[in-house]
Coordinates of C-alpha atoms in Angstrom, one line a residue:
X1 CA -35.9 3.0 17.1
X2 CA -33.5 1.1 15.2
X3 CA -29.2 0.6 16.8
X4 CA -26.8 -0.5 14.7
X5 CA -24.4 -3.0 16.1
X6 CA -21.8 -4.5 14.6
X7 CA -20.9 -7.9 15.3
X8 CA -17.2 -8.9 14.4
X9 CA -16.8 -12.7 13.3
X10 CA -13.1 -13.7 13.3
X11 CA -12.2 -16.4 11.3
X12 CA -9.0 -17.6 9.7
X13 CA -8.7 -17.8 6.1
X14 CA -7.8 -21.5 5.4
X15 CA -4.2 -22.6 3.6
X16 CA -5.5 -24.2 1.0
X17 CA -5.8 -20.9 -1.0
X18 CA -4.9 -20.8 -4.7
X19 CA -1.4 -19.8 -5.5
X20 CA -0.7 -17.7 -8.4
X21 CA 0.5 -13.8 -9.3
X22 CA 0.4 -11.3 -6.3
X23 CA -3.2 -9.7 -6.2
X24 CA -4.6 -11.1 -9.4
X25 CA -6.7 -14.3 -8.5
X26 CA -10.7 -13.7 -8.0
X27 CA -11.2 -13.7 -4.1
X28 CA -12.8 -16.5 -2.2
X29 CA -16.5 -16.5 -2.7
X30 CA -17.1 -15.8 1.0
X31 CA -15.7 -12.3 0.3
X32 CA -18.1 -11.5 -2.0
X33 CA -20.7 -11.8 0.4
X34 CA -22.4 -8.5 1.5
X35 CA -22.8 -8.0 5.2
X36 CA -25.6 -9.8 6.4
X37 CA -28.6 -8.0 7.8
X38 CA -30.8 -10.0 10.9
X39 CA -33.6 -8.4 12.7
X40 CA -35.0 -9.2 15.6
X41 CA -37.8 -7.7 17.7
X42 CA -37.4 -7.4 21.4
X43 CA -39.6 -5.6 24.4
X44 CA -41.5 -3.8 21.0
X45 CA -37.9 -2.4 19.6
X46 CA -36.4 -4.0 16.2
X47 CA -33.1 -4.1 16.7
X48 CA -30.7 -4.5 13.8
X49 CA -27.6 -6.4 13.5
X50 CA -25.5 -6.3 10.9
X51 CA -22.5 -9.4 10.9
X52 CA -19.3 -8.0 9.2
X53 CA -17.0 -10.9 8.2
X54 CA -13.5 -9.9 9.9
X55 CA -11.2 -12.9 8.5
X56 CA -7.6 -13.0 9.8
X57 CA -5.0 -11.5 7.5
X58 CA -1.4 -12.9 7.9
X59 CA 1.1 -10.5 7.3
X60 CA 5.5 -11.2 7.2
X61 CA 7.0 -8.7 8.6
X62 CA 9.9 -7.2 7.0
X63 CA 13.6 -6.6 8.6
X64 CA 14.2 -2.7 8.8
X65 CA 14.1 -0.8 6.6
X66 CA 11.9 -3.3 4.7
X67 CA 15.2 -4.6 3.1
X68 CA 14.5 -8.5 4.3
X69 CA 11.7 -10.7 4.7
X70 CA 14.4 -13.1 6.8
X71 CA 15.5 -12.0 10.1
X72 CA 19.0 -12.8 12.0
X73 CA 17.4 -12.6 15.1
X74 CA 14.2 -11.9 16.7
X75 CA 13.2 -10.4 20.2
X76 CA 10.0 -10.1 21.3
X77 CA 8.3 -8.8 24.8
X78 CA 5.3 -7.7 26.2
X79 CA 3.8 -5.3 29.1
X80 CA 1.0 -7.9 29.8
X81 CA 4.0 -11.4 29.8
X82 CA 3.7 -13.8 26.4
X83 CA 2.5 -17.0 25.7
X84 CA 4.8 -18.9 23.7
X85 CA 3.7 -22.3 22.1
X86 CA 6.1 -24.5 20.3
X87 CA 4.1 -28.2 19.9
X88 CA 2.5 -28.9 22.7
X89 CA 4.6 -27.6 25.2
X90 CA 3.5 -23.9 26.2
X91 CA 5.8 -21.0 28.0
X92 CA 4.6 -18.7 29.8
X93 CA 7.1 -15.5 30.3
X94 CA 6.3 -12.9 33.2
X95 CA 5.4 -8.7 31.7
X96 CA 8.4 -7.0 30.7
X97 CA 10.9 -10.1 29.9
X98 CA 12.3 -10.0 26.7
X99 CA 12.8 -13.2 24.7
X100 CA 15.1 -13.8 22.2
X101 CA 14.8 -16.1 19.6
X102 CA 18.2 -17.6 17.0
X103 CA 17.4 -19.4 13.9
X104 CA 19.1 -22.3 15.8
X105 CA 17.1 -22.5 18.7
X106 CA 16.0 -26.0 20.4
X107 CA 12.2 -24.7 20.4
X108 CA 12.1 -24.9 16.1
X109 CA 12.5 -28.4 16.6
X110 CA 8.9 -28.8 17.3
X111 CA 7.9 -26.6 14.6
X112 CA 6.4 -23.6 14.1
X113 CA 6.8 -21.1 17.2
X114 CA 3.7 -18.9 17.8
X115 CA 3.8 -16.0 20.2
X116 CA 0.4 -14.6 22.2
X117 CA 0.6 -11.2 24.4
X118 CA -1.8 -12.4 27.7
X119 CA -3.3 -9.0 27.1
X120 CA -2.6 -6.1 24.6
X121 CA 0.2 -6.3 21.9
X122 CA 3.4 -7.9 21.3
X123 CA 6.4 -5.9 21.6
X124 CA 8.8 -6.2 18.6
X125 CA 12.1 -5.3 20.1
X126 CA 14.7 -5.8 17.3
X127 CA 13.1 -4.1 14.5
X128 CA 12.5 -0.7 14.3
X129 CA 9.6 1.5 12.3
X130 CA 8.8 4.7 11.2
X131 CA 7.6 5.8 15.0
X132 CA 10.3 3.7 17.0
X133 CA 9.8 0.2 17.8
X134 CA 6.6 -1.6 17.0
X135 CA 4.2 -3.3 18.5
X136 CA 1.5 -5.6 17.1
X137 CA -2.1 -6.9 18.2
X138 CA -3.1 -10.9 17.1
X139 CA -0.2 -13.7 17.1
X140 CA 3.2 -13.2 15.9
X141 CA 4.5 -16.6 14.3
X142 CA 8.1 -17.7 14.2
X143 CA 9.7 -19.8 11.5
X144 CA 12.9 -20.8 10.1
X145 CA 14.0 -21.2 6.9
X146 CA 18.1 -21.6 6.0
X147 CA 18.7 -17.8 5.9
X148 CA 17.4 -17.6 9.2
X149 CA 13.6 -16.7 10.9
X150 CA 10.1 -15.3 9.2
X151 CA 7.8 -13.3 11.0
X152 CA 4.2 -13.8 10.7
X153 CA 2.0 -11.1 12.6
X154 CA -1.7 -12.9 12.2
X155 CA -5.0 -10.8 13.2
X156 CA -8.0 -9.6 12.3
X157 CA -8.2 -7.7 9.0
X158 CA -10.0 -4.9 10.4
X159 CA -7.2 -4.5 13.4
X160 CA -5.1 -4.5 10.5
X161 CA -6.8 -1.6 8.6
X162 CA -6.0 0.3 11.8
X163 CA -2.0 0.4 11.1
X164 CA -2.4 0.2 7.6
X165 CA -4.4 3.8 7.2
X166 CA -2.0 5.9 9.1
X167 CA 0.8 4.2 7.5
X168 CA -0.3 5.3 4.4
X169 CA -2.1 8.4 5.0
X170 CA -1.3 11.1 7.4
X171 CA -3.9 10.6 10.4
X172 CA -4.4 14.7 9.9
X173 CA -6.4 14.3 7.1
X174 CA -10.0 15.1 7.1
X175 CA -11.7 12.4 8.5
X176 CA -13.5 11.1 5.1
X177 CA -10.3 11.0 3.0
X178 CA -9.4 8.6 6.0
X179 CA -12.8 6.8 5.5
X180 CA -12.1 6.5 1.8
X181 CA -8.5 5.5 2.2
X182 CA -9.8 2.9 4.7
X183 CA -11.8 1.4 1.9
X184 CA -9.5 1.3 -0.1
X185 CA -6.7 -0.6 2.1
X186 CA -9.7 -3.1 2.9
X187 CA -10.7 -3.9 -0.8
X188 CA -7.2 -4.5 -1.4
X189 CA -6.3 -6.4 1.1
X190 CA -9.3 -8.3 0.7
X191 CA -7.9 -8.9 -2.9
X192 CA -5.0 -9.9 -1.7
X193 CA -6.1 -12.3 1.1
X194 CA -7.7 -14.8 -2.0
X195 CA -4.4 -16.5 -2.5
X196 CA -1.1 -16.1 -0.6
X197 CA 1.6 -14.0 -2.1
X198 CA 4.2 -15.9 0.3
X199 CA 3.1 -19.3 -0.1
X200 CA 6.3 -20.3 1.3
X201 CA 5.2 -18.4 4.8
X202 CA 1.6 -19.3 4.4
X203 CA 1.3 -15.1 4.4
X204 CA -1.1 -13.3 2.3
X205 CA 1.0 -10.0 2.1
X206 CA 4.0 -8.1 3.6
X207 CA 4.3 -4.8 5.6
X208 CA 6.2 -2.8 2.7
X209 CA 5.1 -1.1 -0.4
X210 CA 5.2 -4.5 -1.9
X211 CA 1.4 -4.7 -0.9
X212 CA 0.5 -1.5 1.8
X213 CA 2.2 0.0 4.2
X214 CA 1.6 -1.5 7.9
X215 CA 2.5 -0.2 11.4
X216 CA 5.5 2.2 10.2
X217 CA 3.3 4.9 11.8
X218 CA 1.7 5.4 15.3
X219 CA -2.1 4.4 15.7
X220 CA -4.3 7.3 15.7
X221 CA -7.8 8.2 16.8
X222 CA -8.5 9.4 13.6
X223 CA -7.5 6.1 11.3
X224 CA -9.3 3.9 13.9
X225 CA -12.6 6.0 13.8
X226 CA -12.1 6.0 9.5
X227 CA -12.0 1.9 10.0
X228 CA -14.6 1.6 12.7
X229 CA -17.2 3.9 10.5
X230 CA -16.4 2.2 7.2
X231 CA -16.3 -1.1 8.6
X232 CA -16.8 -4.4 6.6
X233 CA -17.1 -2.2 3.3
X234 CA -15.4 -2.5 -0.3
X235 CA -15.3 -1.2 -3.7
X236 CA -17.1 -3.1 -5.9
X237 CA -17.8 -3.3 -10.2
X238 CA -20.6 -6.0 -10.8
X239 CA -20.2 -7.6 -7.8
X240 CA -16.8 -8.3 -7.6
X241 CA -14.0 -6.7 -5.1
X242 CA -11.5 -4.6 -6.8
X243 CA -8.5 -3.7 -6.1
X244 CA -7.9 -0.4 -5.4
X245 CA -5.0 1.1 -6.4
X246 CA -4.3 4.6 -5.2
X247 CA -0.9 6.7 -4.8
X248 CA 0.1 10.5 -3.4
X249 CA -0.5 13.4 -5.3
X250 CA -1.9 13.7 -9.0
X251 CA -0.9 16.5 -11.7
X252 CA -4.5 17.0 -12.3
X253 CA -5.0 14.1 -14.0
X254 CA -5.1 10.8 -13.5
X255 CA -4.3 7.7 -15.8
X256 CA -5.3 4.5 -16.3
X257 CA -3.6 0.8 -16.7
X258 CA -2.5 1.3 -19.7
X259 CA 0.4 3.2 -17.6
X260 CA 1.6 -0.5 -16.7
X261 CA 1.4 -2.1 -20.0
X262 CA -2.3 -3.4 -19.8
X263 CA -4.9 -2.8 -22.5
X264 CA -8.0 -1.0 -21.1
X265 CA -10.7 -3.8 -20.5
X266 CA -14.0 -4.7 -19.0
X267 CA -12.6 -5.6 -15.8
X268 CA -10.3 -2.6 -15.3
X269 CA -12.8 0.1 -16.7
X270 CA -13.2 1.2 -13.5
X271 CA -9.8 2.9 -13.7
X272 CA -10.3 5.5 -15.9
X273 CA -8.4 8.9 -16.5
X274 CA -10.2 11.5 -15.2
X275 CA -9.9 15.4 -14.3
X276 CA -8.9 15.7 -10.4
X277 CA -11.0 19.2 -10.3
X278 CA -14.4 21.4 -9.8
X279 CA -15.6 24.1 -11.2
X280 CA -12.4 26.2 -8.8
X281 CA -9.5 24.4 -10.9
X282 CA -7.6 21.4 -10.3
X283 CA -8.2 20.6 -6.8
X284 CA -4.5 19.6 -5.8
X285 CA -3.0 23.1 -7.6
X286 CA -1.6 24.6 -4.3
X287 CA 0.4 21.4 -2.9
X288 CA 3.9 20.8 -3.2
X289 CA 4.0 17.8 -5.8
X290 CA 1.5 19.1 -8.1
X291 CA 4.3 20.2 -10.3
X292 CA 7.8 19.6 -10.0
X293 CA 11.0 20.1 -12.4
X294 CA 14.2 18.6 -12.4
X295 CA 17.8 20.0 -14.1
X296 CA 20.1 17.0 -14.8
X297 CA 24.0 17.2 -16.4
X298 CA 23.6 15.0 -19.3
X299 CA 26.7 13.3 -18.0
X300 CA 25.1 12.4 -14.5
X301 CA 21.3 11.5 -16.7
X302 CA 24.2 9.2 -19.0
X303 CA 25.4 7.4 -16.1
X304 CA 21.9 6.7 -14.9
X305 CA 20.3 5.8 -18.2
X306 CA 23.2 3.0 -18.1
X307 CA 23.0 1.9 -15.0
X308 CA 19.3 1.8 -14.7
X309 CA 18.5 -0.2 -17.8
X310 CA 21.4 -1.8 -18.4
X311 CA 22.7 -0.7 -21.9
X312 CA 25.8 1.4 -22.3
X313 CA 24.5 4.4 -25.0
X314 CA 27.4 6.5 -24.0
X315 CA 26.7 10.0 -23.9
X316 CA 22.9 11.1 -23.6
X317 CA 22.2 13.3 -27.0
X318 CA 18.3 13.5 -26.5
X319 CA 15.5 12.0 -25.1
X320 CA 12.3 11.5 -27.3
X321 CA 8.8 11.0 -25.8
X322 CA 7.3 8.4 -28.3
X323 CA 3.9 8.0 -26.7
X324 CA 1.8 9.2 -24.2
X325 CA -1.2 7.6 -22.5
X326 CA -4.5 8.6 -20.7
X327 CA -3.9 11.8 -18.7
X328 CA -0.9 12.9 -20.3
X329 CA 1.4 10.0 -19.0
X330 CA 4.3 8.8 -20.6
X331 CA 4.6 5.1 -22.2
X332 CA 7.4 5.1 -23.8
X333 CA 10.7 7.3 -23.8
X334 CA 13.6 6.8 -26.6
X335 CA 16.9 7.6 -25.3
X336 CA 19.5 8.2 -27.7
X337 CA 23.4 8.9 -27.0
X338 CA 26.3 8.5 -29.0
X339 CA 27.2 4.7 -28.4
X340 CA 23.4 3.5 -29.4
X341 CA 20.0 4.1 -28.1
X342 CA 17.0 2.4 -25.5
X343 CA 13.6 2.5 -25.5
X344 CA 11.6 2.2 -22.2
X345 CA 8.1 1.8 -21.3
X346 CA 5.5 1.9 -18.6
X347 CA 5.3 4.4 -15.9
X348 CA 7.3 2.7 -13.6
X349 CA 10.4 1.5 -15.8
X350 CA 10.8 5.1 -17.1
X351 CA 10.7 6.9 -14.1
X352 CA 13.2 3.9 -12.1
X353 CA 15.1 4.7 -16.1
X354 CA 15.9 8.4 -14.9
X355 CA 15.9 7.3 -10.9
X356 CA 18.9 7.7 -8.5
X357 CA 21.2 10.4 -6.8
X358 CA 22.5 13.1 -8.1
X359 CA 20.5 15.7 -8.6
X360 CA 17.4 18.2 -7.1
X361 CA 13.3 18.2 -7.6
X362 CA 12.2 22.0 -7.1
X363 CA 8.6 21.3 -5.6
X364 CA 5.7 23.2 -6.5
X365 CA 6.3 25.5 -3.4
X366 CA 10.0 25.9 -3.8
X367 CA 11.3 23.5 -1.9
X368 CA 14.2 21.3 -2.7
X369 CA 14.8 17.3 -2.3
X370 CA 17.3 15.2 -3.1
X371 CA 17.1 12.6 -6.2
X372 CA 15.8 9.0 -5.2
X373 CA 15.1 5.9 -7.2
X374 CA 12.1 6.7 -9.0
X375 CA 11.3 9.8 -10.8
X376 CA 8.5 10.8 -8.7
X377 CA 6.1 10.7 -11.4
X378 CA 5.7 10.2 -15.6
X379 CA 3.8 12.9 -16.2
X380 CA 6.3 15.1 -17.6
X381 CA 7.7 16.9 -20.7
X382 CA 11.7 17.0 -20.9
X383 CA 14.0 19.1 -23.2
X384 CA 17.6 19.5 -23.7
X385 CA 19.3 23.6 -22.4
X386 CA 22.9 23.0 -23.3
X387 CA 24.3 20.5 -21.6
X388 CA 21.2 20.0 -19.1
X389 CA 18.4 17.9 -19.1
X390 CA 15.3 19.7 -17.8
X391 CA 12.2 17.7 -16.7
X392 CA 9.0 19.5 -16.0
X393 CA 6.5 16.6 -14.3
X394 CA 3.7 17.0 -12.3
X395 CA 2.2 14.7 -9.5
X396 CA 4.0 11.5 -7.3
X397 CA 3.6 8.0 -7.5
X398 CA 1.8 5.8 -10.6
X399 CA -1.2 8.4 -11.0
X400 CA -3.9 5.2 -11.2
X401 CA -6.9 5.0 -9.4
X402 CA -7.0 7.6 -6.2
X403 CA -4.8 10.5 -5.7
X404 CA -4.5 10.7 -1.6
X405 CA -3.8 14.6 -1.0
X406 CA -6.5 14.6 -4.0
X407 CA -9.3 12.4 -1.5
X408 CA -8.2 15.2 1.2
X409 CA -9.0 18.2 -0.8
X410 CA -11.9 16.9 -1.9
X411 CA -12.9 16.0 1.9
X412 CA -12.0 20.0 2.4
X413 CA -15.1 21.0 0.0
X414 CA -16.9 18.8 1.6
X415 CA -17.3 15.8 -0.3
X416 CA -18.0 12.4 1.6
X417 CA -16.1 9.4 1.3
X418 CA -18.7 7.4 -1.2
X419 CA -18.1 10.7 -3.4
X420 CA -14.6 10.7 -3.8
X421 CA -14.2 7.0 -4.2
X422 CA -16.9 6.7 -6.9
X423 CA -15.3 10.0 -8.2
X424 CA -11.5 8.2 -8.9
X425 CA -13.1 4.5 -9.2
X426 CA -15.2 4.7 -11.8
X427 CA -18.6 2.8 -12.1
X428 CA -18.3 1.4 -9.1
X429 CA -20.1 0.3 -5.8
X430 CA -19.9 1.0 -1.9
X431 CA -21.1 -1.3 0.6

């Protein structure tokens, strides 16, 4: 009878790493490696062990709010009492004391300052997150810089995955949309962890959408178990990690990078446009975000177009749609006013182009929100009623690569995890 067991190497990544852009390098050879399988035979039972490489991730954490990578201040504590290590000299603080550290503190002076819970986490007490103040399992590291301190959090990549999935899935989902979200958050941070994209902090990613979302949201059950299940496994094309891009909610159809300005190539033909749907219709047709319209005064759409991109047109006259890509999404918009006209492309200049407040999003259901920054996505027609604008979109966020509430609706019909990521990542590999 053959057990399972998984045997979790930690091991840090090394500094030397490559610098370059954010998430583009080609990841260490040692990532490519598959999990290794060793048998052994004992008392007439094979047993199987497969290793899964579990590298340390370092993450800076971000002041709240995610405005700041540099804090003013930071306080730290645990239930279990901290180690703290500052060159050789090591201090040892009882459960429950809180420490606070100033970008002018005597304990810099020897460096780097790295903080250890005895047992457990590391309390966090002068930042706040999503479900209150956070907490974090590995080391937290301490530098200064002239603005004032970094925080590192360094662990275990899987530990990571933990705050990452519920962070950027609700920990309701069915449980293999959580598998295939986990996945996904480990082949990109894998992708990310080839190079640092904080050279500066020695730290491979942050805890904002910058990179993926980490410990905004309680830990769950749920997220763990999707981690724990899927663990040591990646998306792969020929080989070779990819990274997985994936967002909220799609119209129906997704798009592919040609929505950022790339050309369509061997190496990104595994995101594709394809129909989110079965033989029932679109599978996402019943959520809020699968369509969406918006009524703007041209004067408050005016004052937007100008701040946004920078060019005084004066009044807004029209708004052309010049091109559309893959799925339907916009490239590139012409607006034209009565001072002069811009063009804008790529998904996420055109929908930051018409972002901001002053106007409402009727959702799919009814329901009303407020304006933000970003349109919420470019899949949209737009016309001119008088002296309105009215924008008739459909989906939220960049519509490449996996639609979330999309991986939970197909977990609902009862597709697995392998199925829905093969299903948005084209030509692709599990494992």
């Amino acid at each position: 009878m053959s057990v399972l067991v998984l045997v979790f190497i930690i091991a840090g990544l090394t500094s030397n790493l490559e610098s370059g852009v954010r998430g583009n390098r080609q990841e260490k050879e040692a990532f490519d490696q598959k999990p290794e399988e060793v048998q052994t035979e004992q008392e007439n039972q094979e047993e199987e062990t497969q290793v899964v490489s579990n590298p340390n991730i370092r993450v800076l954490l971000m002041t709240n709010g995610y405005k700041n990578p540099i804090h003013s201040s930071v306080t730290v504590s645990s239930t279990t009492g901290l180690s703290i290590t500052y060159g050789e000299k090591v201090e040892e603080c009882e459960a429950g004391t809180e420490v606070t550290f100033m970008p002018d503190d005597s304990r810099f002076q020897s460096g780097n300052i790295r903080i250890q819970a005895k047992e457990g986490e590391i309390t966090v007490n002068s930042l706040k997150r999503g479900y209150g103040i956070p907490s974090y399992q590995g080391i937290l590291e301490l530098r200064t810089t002239a603005e004032g301190i970094a925080i590192i959090n360094e662990l275990p990549v899987e530990n990571y995955l933990c705050r990452v999935v519920p962070s950027e899935m609700p920990s309701g989902y069915e449980i293999e949309a959580l598998k295939a979200q986990a996945v996904c958050a480990r082949s990109y941070a894998y992708r990310q962890m080839a190079e640092y994209g904080y050279p500066e902090y020695e730290a491979h990613v942050d805890d904002s959408t910058n990179y993926q979302v980490y410990g905004n949201s309680a830990p769950a059950d749920s997220a763990d178990r999707a981690v724990q299940e899927t663990a040591g496994q990646v998306v792969r094309l020929d080989g070779e990690i990819v990274t997985t891009y994936y967002y909220s909610t799609s119209c129906g159809k997704t798009t592919s990078m040609k929505a950022w300005g790339n050309e369509e190539n061997d190496g990104n033909r595994y995101l594709q446009s394809v129909e989110v749907k079965d033989e029932n219709g679109d599978y996402e047709r019943n959520l809020p975000w699968y369509r969406w319209e918006a009524r703007i005064p041209a004067k408050t759409l005016s004052n937007l177009v100008g701040l946004n991109t920078g060019k005084d047109i004066g009044t807004l006259q029209n708004i052309n749609i010049l091109e559309n890509g893959p799925g339907g999404v916009v490239l590139t918009i012409e607006a034209v006013g009565d001072k002069g006209s811009v063009r804008v492309s790529t998904e996420n200049k055109i929908r930051r182009a018409f972002g901001g407040k002053g106007y409402t999003i009727i959702k799919h259901d009814g329901t009303q929100v407020k304006s933000s920054k970003l349109l919420p996505s470019a899949f949209f027609t737009i016309n001119k009623s008088g002296d309105t604008f009215v924008i008739q979109g459909g989906g939220f966020g960049h519509g490449i690569g996996m639609s979330q509430t999309g991986a939970n609706e197909m977990a609902k019909s009862g597709k697995n995890y392998q199925e829905i990521l093969t299903f948005f990542y084209q030509g692709v590999t599990i494992g």
